[in-house]
Short mmCIF file of C-alpha atoms in Angstrom, two decimals:
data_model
loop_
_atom_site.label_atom_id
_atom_site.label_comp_id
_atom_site.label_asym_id
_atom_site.label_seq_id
_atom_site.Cartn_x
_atom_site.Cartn_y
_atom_site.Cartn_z
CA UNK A 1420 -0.39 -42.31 5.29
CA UNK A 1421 -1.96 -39.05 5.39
CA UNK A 1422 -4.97 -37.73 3.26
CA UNK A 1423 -2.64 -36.81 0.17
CA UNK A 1424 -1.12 -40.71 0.49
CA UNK A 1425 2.32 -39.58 1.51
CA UNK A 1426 3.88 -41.86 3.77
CA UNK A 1427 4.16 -40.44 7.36
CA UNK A 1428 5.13 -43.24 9.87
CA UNK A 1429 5.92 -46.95 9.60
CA UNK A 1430 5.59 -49.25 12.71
CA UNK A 1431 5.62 -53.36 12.81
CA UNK A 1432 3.59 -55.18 15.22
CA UNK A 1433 3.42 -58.78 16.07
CA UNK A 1434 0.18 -60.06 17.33
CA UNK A 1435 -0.18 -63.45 15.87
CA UNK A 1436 1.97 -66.92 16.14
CA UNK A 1437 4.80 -66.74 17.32
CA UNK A 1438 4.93 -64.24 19.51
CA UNK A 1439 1.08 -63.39 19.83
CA UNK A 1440 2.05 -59.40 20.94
CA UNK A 1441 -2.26 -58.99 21.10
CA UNK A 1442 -1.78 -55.84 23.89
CA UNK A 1443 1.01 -54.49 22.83
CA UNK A 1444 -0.07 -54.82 19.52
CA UNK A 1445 -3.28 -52.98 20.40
CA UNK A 1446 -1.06 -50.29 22.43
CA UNK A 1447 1.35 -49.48 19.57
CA UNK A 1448 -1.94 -49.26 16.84
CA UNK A 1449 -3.64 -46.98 19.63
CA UNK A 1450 -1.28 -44.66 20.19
CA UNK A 1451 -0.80 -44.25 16.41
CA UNK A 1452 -4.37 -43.68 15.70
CA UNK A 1453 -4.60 -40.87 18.56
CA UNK A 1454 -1.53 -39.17 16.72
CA UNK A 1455 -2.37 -38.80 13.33
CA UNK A 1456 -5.89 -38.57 13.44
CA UNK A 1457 -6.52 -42.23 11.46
CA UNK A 1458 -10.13 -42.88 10.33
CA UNK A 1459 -9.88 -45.32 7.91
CA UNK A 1460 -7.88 -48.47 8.28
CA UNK A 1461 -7.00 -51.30 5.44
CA UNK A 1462 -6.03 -54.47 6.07
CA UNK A 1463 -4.30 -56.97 2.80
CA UNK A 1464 -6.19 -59.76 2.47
CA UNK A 1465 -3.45 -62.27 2.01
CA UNK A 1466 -1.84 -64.25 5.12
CA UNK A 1467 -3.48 -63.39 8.75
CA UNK A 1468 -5.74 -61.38 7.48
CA UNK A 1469 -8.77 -62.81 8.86
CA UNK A 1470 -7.07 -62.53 12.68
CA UNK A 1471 -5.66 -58.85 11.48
CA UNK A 1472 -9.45 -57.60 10.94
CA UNK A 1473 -10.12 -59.30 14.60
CA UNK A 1474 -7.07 -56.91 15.87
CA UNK A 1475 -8.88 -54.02 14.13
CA UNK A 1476 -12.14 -54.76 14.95
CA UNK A 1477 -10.69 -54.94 18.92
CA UNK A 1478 -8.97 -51.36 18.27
CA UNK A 1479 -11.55 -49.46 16.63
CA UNK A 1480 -14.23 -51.13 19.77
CA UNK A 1481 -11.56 -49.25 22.14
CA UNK A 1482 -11.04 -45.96 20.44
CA UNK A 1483 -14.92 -45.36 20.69
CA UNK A 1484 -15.07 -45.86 23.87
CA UNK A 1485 -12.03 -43.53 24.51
CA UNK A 1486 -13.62 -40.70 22.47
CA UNK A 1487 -17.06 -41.76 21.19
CA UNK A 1488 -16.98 -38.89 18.76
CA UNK A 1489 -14.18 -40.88 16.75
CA UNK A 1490 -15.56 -43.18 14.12
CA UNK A 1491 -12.82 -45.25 12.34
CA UNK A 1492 -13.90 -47.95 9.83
CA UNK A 1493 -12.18 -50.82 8.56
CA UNK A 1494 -11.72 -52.63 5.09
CA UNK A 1495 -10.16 -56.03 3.51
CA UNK A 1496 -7.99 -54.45 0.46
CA UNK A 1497 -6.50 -56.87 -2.46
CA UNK A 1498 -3.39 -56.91 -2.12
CA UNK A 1499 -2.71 -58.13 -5.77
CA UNK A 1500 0.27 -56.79 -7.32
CA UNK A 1501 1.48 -55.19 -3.76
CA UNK A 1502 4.74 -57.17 -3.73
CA UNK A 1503 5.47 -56.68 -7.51
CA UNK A 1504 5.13 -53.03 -6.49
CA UNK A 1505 7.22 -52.53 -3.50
CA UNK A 1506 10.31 -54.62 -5.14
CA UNK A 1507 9.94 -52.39 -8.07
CA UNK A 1508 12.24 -49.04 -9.66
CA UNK A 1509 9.46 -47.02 -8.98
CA UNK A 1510 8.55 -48.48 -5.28
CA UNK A 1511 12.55 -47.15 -4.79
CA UNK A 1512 12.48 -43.86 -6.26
CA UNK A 1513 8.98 -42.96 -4.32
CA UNK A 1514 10.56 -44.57 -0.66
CA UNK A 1515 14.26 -45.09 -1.28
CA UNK A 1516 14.53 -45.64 2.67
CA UNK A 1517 11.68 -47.42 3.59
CA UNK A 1518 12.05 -51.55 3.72
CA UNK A 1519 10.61 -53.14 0.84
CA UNK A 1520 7.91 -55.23 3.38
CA UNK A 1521 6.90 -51.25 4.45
CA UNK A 1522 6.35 -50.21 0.91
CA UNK A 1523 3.82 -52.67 -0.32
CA UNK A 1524 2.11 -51.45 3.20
CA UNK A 1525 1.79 -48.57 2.27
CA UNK A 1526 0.27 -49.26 -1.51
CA UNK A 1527 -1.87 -51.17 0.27
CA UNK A 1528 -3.42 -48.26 1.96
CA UNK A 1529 -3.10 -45.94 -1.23
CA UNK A 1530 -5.10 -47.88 -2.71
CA UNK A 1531 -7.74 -48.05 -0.53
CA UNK A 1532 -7.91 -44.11 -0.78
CA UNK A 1533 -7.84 -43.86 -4.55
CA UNK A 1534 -7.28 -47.71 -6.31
CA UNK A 1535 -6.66 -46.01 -9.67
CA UNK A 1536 -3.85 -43.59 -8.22
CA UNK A 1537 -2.04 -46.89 -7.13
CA UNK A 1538 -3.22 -49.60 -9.36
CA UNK A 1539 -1.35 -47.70 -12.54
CA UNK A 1540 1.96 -48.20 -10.55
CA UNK A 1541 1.75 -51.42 -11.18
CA UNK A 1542 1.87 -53.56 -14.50
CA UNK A 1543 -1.91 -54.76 -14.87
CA UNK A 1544 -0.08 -58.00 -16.00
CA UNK A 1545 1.00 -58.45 -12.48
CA UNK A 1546 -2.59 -58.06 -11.04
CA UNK A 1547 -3.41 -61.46 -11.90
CA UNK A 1548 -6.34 -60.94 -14.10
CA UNK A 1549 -6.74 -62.60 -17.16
CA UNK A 1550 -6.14 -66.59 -18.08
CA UNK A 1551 -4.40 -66.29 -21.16
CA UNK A 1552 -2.28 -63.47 -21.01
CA UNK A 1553 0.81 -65.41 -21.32
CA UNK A 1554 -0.17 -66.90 -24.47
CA UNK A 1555 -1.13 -63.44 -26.66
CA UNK A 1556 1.49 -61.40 -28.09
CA UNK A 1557 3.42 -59.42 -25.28
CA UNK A 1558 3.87 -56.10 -26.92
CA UNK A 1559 0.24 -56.32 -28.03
CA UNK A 1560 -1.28 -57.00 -24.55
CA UNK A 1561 0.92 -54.23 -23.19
CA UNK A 1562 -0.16 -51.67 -25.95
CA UNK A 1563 -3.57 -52.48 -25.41
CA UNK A 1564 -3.35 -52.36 -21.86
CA UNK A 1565 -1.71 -48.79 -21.92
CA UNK A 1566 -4.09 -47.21 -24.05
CA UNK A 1567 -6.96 -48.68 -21.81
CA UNK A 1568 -5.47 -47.34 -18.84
CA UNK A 1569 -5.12 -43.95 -20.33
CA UNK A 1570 -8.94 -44.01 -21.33
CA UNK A 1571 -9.83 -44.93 -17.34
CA UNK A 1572 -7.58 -41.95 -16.17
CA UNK A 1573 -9.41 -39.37 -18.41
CA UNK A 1574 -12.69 -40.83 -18.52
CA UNK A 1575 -12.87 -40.72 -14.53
CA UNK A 1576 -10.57 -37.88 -14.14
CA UNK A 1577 -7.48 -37.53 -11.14
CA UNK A 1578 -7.92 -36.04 -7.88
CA UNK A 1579 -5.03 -33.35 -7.80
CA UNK A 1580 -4.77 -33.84 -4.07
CA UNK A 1581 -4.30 -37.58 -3.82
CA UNK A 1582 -3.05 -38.37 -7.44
CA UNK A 1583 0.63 -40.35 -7.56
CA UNK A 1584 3.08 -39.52 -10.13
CA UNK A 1585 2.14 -42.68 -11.96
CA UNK A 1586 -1.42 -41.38 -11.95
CA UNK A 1587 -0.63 -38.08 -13.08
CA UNK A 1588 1.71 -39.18 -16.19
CA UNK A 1589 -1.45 -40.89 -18.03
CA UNK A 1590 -3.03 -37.25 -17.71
CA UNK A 1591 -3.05 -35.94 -21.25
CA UNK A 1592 -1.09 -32.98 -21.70
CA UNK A 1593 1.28 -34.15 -19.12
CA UNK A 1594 4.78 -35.74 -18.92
CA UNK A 1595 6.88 -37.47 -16.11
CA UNK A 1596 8.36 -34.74 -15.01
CA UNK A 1597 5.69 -32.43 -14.50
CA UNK A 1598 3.76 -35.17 -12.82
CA UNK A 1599 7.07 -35.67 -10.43
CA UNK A 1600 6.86 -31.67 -10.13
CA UNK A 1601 3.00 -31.63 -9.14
CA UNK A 1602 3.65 -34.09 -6.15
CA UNK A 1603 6.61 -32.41 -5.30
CA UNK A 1604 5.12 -29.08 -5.01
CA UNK A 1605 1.81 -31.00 -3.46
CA UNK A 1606 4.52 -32.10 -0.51
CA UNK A 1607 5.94 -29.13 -0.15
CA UNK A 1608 3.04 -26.96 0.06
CA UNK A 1609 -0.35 -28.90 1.41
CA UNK A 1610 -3.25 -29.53 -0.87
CA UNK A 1611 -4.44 -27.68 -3.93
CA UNK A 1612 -6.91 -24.97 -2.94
CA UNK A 1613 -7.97 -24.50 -6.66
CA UNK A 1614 -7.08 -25.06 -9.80
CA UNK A 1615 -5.13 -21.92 -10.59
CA UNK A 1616 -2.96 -22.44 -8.05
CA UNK A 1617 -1.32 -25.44 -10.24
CA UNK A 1618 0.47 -22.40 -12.26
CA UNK A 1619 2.41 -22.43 -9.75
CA UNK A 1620 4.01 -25.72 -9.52
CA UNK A 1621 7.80 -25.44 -11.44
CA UNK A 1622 7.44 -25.96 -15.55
CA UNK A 1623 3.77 -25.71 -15.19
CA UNK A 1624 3.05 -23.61 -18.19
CA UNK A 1625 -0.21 -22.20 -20.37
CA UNK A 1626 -0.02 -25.00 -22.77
CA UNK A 1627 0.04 -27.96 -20.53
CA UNK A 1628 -2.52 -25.82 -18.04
CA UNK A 1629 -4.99 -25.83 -21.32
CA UNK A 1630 -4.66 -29.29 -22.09
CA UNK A 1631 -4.79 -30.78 -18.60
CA UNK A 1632 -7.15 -28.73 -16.55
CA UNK A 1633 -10.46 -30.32 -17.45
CA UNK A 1634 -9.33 -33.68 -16.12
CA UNK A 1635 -7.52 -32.32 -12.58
CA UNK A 1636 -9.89 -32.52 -10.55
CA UNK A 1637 -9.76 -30.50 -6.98
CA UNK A 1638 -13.01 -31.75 -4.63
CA UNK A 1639 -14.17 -29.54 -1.25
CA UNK A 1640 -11.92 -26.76 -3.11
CA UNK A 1641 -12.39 -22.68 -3.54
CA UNK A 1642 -14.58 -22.97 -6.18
CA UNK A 1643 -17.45 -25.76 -7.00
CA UNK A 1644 -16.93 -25.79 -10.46
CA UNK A 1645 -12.86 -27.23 -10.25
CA UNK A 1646 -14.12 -30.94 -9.07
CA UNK A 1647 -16.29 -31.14 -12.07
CA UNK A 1648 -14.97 -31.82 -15.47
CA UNK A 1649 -15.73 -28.15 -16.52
CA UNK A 1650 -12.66 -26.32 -18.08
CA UNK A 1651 -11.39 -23.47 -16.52
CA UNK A 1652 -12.09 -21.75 -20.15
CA UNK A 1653 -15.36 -22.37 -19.70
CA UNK A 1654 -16.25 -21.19 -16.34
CA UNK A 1655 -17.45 -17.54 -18.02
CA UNK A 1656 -20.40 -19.87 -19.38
CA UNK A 1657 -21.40 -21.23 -16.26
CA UNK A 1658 -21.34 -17.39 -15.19
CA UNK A 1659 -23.58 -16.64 -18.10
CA UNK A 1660 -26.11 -19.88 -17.47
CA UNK A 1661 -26.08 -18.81 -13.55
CA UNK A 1662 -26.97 -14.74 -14.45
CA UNK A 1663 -30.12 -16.34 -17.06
CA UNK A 1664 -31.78 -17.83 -14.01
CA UNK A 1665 -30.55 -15.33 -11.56
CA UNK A 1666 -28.96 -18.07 -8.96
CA UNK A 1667 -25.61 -18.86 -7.14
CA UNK A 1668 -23.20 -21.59 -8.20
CA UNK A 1669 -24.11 -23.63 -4.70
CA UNK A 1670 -27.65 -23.57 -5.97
CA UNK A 1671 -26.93 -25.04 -9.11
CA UNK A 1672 -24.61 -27.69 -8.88
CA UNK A 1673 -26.14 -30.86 -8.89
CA UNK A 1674 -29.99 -29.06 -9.36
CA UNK A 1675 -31.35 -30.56 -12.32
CA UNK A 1676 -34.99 -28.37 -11.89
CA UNK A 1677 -32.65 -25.27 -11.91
CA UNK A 1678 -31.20 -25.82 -15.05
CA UNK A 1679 -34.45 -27.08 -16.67
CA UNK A 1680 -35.77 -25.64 -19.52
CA UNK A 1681 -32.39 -24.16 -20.58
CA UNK A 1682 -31.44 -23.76 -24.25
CA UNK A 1683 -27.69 -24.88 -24.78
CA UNK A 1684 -27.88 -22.17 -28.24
CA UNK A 1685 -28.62 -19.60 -25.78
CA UNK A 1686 -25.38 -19.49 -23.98
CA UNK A 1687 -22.85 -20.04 -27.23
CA UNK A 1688 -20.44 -17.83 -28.20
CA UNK A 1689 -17.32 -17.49 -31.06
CA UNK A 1690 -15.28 -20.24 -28.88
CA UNK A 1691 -17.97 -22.38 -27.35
CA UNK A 1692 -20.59 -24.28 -29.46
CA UNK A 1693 -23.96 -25.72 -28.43
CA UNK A 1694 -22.28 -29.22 -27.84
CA UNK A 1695 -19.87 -27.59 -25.85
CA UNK A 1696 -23.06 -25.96 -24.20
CA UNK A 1697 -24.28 -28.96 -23.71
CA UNK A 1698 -21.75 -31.04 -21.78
CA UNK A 1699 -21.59 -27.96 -19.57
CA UNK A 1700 -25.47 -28.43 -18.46
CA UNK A 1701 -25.32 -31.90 -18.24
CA UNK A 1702 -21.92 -31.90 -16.02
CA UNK A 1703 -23.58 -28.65 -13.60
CA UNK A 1704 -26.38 -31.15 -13.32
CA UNK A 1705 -24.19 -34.04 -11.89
CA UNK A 1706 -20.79 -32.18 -10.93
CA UNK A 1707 -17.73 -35.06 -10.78
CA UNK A 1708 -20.06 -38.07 -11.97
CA UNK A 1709 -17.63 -40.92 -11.69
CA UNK A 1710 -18.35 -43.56 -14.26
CA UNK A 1711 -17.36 -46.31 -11.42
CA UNK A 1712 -19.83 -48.10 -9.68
CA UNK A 1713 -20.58 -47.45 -5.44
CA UNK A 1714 -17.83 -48.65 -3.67
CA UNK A 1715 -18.39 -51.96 -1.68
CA UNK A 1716 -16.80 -54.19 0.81
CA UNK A 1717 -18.02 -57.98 1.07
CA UNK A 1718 -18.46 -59.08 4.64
CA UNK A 1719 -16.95 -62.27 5.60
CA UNK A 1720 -18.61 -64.54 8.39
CA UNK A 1721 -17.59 -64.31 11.66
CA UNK A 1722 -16.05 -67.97 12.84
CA UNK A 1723 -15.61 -68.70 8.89
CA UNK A 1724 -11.33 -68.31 8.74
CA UNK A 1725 -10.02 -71.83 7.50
CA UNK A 1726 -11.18 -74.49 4.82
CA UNK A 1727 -11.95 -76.27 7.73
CA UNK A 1728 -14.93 -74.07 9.19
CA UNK A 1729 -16.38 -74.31 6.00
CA UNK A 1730 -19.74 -76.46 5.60
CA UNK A 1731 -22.00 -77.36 2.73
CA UNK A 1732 -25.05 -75.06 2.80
CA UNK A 1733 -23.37 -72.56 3.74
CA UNK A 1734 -24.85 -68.73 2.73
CA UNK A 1735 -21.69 -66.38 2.51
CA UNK A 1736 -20.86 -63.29 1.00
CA UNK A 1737 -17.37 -62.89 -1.17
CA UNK A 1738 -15.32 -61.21 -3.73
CA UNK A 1739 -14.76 -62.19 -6.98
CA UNK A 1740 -11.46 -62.35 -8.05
CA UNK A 1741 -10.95 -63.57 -11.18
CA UNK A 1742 -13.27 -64.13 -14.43
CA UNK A 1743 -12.79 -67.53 -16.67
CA UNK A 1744 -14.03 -69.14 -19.56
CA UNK A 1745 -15.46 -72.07 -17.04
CA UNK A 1746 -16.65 -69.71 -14.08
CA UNK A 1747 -15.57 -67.09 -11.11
CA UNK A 1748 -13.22 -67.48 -8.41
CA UNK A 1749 -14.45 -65.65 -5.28
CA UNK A 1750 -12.65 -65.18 -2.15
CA UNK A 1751 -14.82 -65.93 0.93
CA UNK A 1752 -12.17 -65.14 3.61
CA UNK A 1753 -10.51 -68.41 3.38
CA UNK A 1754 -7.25 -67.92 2.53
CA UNK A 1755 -8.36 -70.42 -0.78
CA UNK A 1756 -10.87 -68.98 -3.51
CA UNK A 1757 -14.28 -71.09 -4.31
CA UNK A 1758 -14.91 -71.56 -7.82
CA UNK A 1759 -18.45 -71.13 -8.95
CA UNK A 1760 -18.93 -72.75 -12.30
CA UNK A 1761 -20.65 -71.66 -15.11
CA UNK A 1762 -23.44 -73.95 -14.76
CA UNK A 1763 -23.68 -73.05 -11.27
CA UNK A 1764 -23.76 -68.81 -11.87
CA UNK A 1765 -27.44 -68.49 -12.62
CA UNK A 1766 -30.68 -70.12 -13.24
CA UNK A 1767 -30.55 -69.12 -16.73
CA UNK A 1768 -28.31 -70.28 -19.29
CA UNK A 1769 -24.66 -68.26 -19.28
CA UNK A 1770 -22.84 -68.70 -22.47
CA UNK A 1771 -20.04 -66.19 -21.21
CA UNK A 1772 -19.70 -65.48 -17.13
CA UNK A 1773 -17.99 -62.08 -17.92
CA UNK A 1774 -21.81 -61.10 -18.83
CA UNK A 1775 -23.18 -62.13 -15.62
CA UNK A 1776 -19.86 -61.08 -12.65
CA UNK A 1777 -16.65 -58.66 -13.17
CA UNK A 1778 -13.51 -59.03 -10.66
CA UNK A 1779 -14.65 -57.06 -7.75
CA UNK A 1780 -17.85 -57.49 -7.64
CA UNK A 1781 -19.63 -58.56 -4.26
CA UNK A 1782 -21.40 -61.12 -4.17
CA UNK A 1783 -23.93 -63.90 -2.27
CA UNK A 1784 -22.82 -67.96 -2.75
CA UNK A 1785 -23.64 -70.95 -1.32
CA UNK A 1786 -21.10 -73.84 -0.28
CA UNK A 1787 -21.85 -76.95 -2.39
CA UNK A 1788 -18.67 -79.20 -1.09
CA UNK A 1789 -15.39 -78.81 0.00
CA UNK A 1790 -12.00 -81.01 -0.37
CA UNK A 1791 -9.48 -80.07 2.04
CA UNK A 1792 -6.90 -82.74 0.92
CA UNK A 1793 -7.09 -81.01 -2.69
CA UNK A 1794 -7.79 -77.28 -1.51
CA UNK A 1795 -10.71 -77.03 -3.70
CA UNK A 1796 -13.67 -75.37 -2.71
CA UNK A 1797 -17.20 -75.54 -4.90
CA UNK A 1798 -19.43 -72.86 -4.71
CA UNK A 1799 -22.63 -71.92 -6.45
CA UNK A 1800 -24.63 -68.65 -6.62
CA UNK A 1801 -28.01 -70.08 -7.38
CA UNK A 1802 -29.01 -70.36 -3.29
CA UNK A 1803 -31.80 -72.93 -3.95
CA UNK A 1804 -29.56 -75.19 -5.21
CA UNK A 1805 -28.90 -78.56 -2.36
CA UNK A 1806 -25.60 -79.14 -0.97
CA UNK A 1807 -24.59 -82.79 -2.52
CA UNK A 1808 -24.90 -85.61 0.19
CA UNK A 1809 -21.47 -87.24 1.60
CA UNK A 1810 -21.04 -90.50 -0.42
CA UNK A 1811 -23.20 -89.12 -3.56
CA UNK A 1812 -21.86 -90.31 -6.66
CA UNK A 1813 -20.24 -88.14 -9.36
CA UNK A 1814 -22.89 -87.17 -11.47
CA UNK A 1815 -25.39 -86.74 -8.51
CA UNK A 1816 -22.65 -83.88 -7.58
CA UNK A 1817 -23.55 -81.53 -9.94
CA UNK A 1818 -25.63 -78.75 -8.89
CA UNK A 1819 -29.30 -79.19 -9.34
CA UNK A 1820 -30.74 -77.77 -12.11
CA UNK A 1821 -34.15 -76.18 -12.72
CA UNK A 1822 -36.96 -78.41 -13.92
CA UNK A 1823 -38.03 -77.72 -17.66
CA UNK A 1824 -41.81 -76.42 -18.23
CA UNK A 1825 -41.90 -80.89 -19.76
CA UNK A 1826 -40.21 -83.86 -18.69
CA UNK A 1827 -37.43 -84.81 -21.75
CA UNK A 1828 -38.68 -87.66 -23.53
CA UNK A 1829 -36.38 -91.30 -23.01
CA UNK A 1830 -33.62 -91.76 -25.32
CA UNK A 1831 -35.07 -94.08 -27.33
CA UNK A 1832 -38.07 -91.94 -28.04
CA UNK A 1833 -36.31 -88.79 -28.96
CA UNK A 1834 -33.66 -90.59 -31.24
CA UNK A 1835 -34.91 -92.40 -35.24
CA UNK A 1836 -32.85 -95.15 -36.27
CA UNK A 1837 -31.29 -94.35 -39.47
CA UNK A 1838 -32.38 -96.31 -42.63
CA UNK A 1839 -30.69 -99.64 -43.46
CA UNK A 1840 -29.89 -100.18 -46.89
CA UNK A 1841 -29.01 -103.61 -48.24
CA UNK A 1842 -24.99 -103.11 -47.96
CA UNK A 1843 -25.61 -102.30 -44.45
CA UNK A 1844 -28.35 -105.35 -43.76
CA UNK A 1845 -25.61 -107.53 -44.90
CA UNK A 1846 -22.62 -106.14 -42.55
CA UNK A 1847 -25.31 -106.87 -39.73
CA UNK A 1848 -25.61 -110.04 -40.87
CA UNK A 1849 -21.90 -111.01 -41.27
CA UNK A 1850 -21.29 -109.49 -37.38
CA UNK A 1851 -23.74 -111.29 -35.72
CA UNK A 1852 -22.16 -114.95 -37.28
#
C-alpha cells in the first residue's frame, strides 16, 4: 500500500511448509521493495508469523546491504478482526476485485499506518475484546460502542491524507458520502496540500467545511497551523498572537517560552472569547498532541516460536491481549497466549487488573509452568517470583507471595471458640454417646 493506504500491488509468496519457496520468496519481496519504495513492513501475528518475521528480518539484512542508505523496519500487527473485515460489504465495495485472503492483507498494513483509520471498519465486537459482551443487551453495547468511537475520532482528530471512508464518516459534520467523495478526490488527485484545498472535493460545501475543519488534520502540509486542532476561523488569532511577540509561525509552534507570559484577554475579539484564546495557546504550544500513548512493539525472543521452546524462568517480553476479571492474556510469540493471574500481576494487592494493564500494552513476564497437553501457559509479571518445581503439589504451585512485615499467627490462635450455652453442652453430649 502506498502512504495514503490505497492498495497498489498484491503478490503471494510461499516460503514455509509445503513448498518452503525461502529464495524465491526473498526475490519476489525484493524486487517489490526496490519498486515502490517500501519502508515499513507488517507482518499478522496469527499462523507463521514467527518464521514470516525470520523472512523479513532476512530481506530487510539484504536490502541494506544493496543500498545502505535504505532503512526498512519491521512490525508484528494484530490481526484481530482482519478476516471479519475482508469477508465484509465494506471490504467489497473498497476492493471489489481483490481476493478476500488479499484484502485482510491489506487491513493488516492499514492498520499499521493509522490503527484508528482501519480499526472503525470493523465492528469492535469482532475485535475480541471484552468477556461478556455476549451476555449485555446488543443494541446497548452497540450504541455505546458507537458513541465511544465517535469521541476517539474527534478527540484524536483524522489525518486527511491517510483517513478511510469509515474513518472519515465518524467526523462530525460529515456524512458517507462526502467521506466516499474525500477519498475519491484524495485518489484522484495525490495528498492534501492544505486544508483549503478540501473545498474542492465534489459536495464539499461552507457548512460542512465549518463544522469539520478543526478535526482534519493535514501534517508536513503548506501551513503549520492545519495539523493542529486550530480552526481555520481562527488562524487570524494566531496572526495576532505571532505580530504581539514579533515572531514567525515556525518559531512558535511547539515553543512554550515564546508564548509565555501571554494574556489570552489580550487577543479576543466579537467572535473569539478568552477560552477560545486559550485553547489556541495551549494547542500552538503542543501543535497535534495526540491523546494516545508512544507507539510500541514487544520483542519476542529469538529461538522462542512453539509451546515447546518455552521453559519455566523464562524472562520474555509480550502483548497483552485481552483484560479479565481473573487476569491478562499476553501473547509471547507462541501462537497460544499466557495468562497472568490476578494474584500474579503485582506485588501489591489488585482488586481490578484493568487498573494495573490495558490490551496493547507491552509488557515484561516470567514463565511459571507450561502444559502442552492442555495448551495452557502460566505466566506472572512479578519477576522475583520462582518457577514451581516439576512434581510440586497443587498448592505449592501458586506463585510465591511476598512475606508480611509478621508471621500470621496459627489457626488456633487467631480463631475464639464461641460460647456454649447449656442447649448446646447437651447436643455435645448426646453426639459423643
Amino acid at each position: 500500500v502506498d502512504a495514503t493506504g490505497k492498495l497498489v500491488e498484491t503478490s503471494t509468496v510461499y516460503p514455509h511448509e509445503p513448498r518452503k519457496d525461502w529464495d524465491g520468496s526473498l526475490y519476489t519481496l525484493a524486487k517489490l521493495a526496490e519498486k515502490h519504495g517500501v519502508n515499513l513492513i507488517a507482518i499478522g501475528n496469527g499462523t507463521a508469523s514467527r518464521e514470516t518475521d525470520k523472512l523479513a528480518g532476512e530481506l530487510i539484512k539484504l536490502m541494506s546491504k544493496h543500498d545502505a542508505s535504505k532503512v526498512i523496519d519491521k512490525v508484528v500487527v494484530s490481526e484481530a478482526g482482519a478476516s471479519v473485515y475482508s469477508a465484509s460489504e465494506y471490504a467489497s465495495q473498497e476492493m471489489p476485485d481483490v481476493d478476500v485472503s488479499l484484502r485482510g492483507a491489506a487491513s493488516i498494513a492499514r492498520r499499521l499506518q493509522d490503527p484508528l483509520a482501519e480499526l472503525v471498519k470493523i465492528d469492535p465486537k469482532s475485535i475480541g475484546v471484552g468477556q461478556y459482551q455476549h451476555d449485555v443487551n446488543q443494541s446497548e453495547l452497540a450504541r455505546t460502542l458507537e458513541a465511544v468511537v465517535e469521541d476517539c475520532v474527534n478527540a484524536v482528530g483524522v489525518d486527511v491524507n491517510t483517513a478511510s471512508a469509515a474513518l472519515l464518516t465518524r467526523v462530525s459534520g460529515l456524512n458517507s458520502t462526502l467521506a466516499k467523495n474525500i477519498v475519491s478526490y484524495r485518489d484522484a488527485k495525490g495528498v492534501f496540500p492544505n486544508r483549503n484545498a478540501l473545498k474542492d472535493v465534489p459536495r464539499f460545501g461552507e457548512k460542512a467545511f465549518e463544522q469539520a475543519a478543526g478535526f482534519l488534520r493535514i501534517p508536513n502540509g503548506d501551513n503549520p497551523l492545519d495539523a493542529s486542532s486550530v480552526h481555520p476561523e481562527a488562524y487570524p488569532v494566531v496572526e495576532r498572537i505571532l505580530k504581539k511577540i514579533a515572531a514567525d509561525m515556525k518559531e512558535v509552534i511547539g515553543n512554550r517560552e515564546k508564548l509565555k507570559g501571554l494574556s489570552p484577554s489580550e487577543f479576543t475579539d466579537e467572535r473569539f472569547g478568552v477560552p477560545t484564546v486559550r485553547d489556541i495557546l495551549l494547542e500552538l504550544e503542543k501543535p497535534g498532541r495526540d491523546p494516545r500513548p508512544e507507539f510500541k512493539t514487544a520483542t519476542f525472543k529469538e529461538g522462542v516460536e512453539t509451546l515447546n521452546d518455552l521453559l519455566p524462568g523464562m524472562l520474555l517480553e509480550g502483548v497483552v491481549t485481552n483484560v479479565a476479571n481473573f487476569g491478562a492474556f499476553v501473547d509471547i510469540g507462541v501462537h497460544q497466549d499466557g495468562l497472568v493471574h490476578i494474584s500474579a500481576l503485582s506485588k501489591t494487592f489488585v482488586k481490578d487488573p484493568h487498573s494495573v494493564v490495558k490490551a496493547g500494552q507491552v509488557v515484561r513476564v516470567k514463565v511459571l509452568e507450561v502444559d502442552e497437553k492442555r495448551k495452557r501457559i502460566a505466566l506472572t509479571m512479578r519477576l522475583s517470583d520462582e518457577a514451581p518445581k516439576a512434581g510440586a503439589k497443587p498448592e505449592q504451585r501458586a506463585p510465591n507471595r511476598p512475606r508480611t512485615a509478621e508471621p500470621r499467627k496459627p489457626q488456633e490462635d487467631r480463631r475464639q471458640a464461641p460460647p456454649i450455652n447449656n442447649a448446646m453442652a447437651a447436643a455435645f453430649g448426646k453426639l459423643k454417646k
